């Protein structure tokens, strides 16, 4: 079955960096859009970034654009989220997800993704 496993979360000071990884198994990874979402404490899950299968198209939430970079290595069945200039408001559980299809309009909707990882905690201290 499809499995997505995130890693790389942790505690970091504001202004610092982290790189999250999401390893996929049980799927032909290179055929799918992959995305990152996050759920801050006490809030709903929100879109962070997405990348298409060939890495030619990426989309970002306004709040992370210019600070976060999504990338993928299809040979390793892994998608990454490089997070720089972290802020306390970036504190959340971060999830990777497999896209149902490519869309230039629906990419930010959680319903556009069908498999999710278990999440990794990112805490940014002020």
Coordinates of C-alpha atoms in Angstrom, one line a residue:
X1 CA 0.0 0.0 0.0
X2 CA 1.0 3.6 -0.4
X3 CA 3.1 5.0 2.5
X4 CA 4.5 8.4 3.0
X5 CA 7.0 9.0 5.8
X6 CA 8.1 12.4 6.8
X7 CA 11.3 13.2 8.7
X8 CA 13.5 16.2 9.5
X9 CA 11.3 18.1 11.9
X10 CA 12.6 19.5 15.2
X11 CA 13.2 22.5 17.3
X12 CA 14.9 25.5 15.7
X13 CA 15.5 29.1 16.7
X14 CA 13.8 31.9 14.7
X15 CA 15.8 32.7 11.6
X16 CA 17.1 29.1 11.3
X17 CA 16.6 26.5 8.7
X18 CA 15.3 22.9 8.5
X19 CA 14.9 20.5 5.6
X20 CA 12.0 18.1 5.7
X21 CA 12.0 14.9 3.7
X22 CA 9.1 12.7 2.7
X23 CA 9.9 9.2 1.4
X24 CA 7.2 7.4 -0.6
X25 CA 6.7 3.7 -1.1
X26 CA 4.0 1.6 -2.8
X27 CA 3.5 4.1 -5.6
X28 CA 5.1 5.1 -8.9
X29 CA 6.3 8.2 -7.2
X30 CA 7.4 10.0 -10.4
X31 CA 3.8 10.0 -11.8
X32 CA 2.3 12.1 -9.0
X33 CA 2.1 15.7 -7.8
X34 CA 3.4 15.9 -4.3
X35 CA 2.5 18.5 -1.7
X36 CA 3.3 19.8 1.8
X37 CA 0.7 21.0 4.2
X38 CA 0.9 22.0 7.9
X39 CA -1.3 22.3 10.9
X40 CA -0.4 24.9 13.5
X41 CA -1.6 24.3 17.0
X42 CA -5.3 24.9 17.4
X43 CA -5.7 25.7 13.7
X44 CA -6.8 23.9 10.6
X45 CA -4.5 22.2 8.2
X46 CA -3.2 24.6 5.5
X47 CA -1.4 24.4 2.2
X48 CA 2.3 25.1 2.1
X49 CA 3.7 24.0 -1.3
X50 CA 3.3 21.6 -4.2
X51 CA 5.4 20.3 -7.0
X52 CA 4.4 18.5 -10.2
X53 CA 5.9 15.2 -11.3
X54 CA 8.7 16.8 -13.4
X55 CA 9.5 19.7 -11.0
X56 CA 8.6 22.2 -13.8
X57 CA 5.7 23.7 -11.8
X58 CA 5.7 24.7 -8.1
X59 CA 3.2 26.7 -6.1
X60 CA 3.6 28.1 -2.6
X61 CA 1.4 29.6 0.1
X62 CA 1.9 33.4 0.3
X63 CA 3.2 33.1 3.8
X64 CA 6.1 30.9 2.9
X65 CA 7.0 32.1 -0.6
X66 CA 10.6 33.2 -0.8
X67 CA 11.6 31.3 2.3
X68 CA 10.6 27.7 1.6
X69 CA 11.5 25.6 -1.4
X70 CA 9.9 22.4 -2.5
X71 CA 11.9 19.9 -4.5
X72 CA 11.8 16.2 -5.4
X73 CA 14.1 13.4 -6.3
X74 CA 12.1 10.8 -8.2
X75 CA 15.0 8.4 -8.3
X76 CA 14.8 8.3 -4.5
X77 CA 11.0 8.5 -4.2
X78 CA 11.5 11.6 -2.0
X79 CA 10.1 15.1 -1.8
X80 CA 11.8 17.8 0.2
X81 CA 10.8 21.0 1.9
X82 CA 13.7 23.4 2.5
X83 CA 12.6 25.9 5.1
X84 CA 14.8 29.0 5.6
X85 CA 14.3 32.2 7.7
X86 CA 11.9 30.3 10.0
X87 CA 9.5 32.2 12.1
X88 CA 7.6 31.2 15.3
X89 CA 4.4 31.2 13.2
X90 CA 5.8 28.4 11.1
X91 CA 5.4 26.1 14.1
X92 CA 3.2 23.3 13.1
X93 CA 2.9 19.6 12.2
X94 CA 4.0 19.3 8.6
X95 CA 2.5 16.7 6.4
X96 CA 3.4 15.5 2.9
X97 CA 0.7 14.2 0.6
X98 CA 0.2 12.7 -2.8
X99 CA -1.8 14.6 -5.3
X100 CA -4.8 13.0 -7.1
X101 CA -4.1 15.0 -10.2
X102 CA -2.3 18.0 -11.5
X103 CA -4.2 21.3 -11.2
X104 CA -3.1 24.8 -11.5
X105 CA -6.2 25.9 -9.6
X106 CA -7.0 23.3 -7.0
X107 CA -3.5 22.6 -5.7
X108 CA -4.0 24.3 -2.4
X109 CA -7.1 22.2 -1.5
X110 CA -6.5 19.2 0.8
X111 CA -9.2 17.4 -1.1
X112 CA -6.9 17.4 -4.1
X113 CA -4.6 14.9 -2.3
X114 CA -5.4 11.3 -1.4
X115 CA -2.6 9.9 0.7
X116 CA -1.0 11.6 3.6
X117 CA 2.0 11.0 5.9
X118 CA 1.8 10.9 9.6
X119 CA 3.4 14.3 10.0
X120 CA 6.5 15.7 11.6
X121 CA 6.6 18.4 14.2
X122 CA 8.4 21.7 13.5
X123 CA 8.8 24.1 16.4
X124 CA 10.4 27.5 15.9
X125 CA 11.4 29.2 19.1
X126 CA 11.5 33.0 19.3

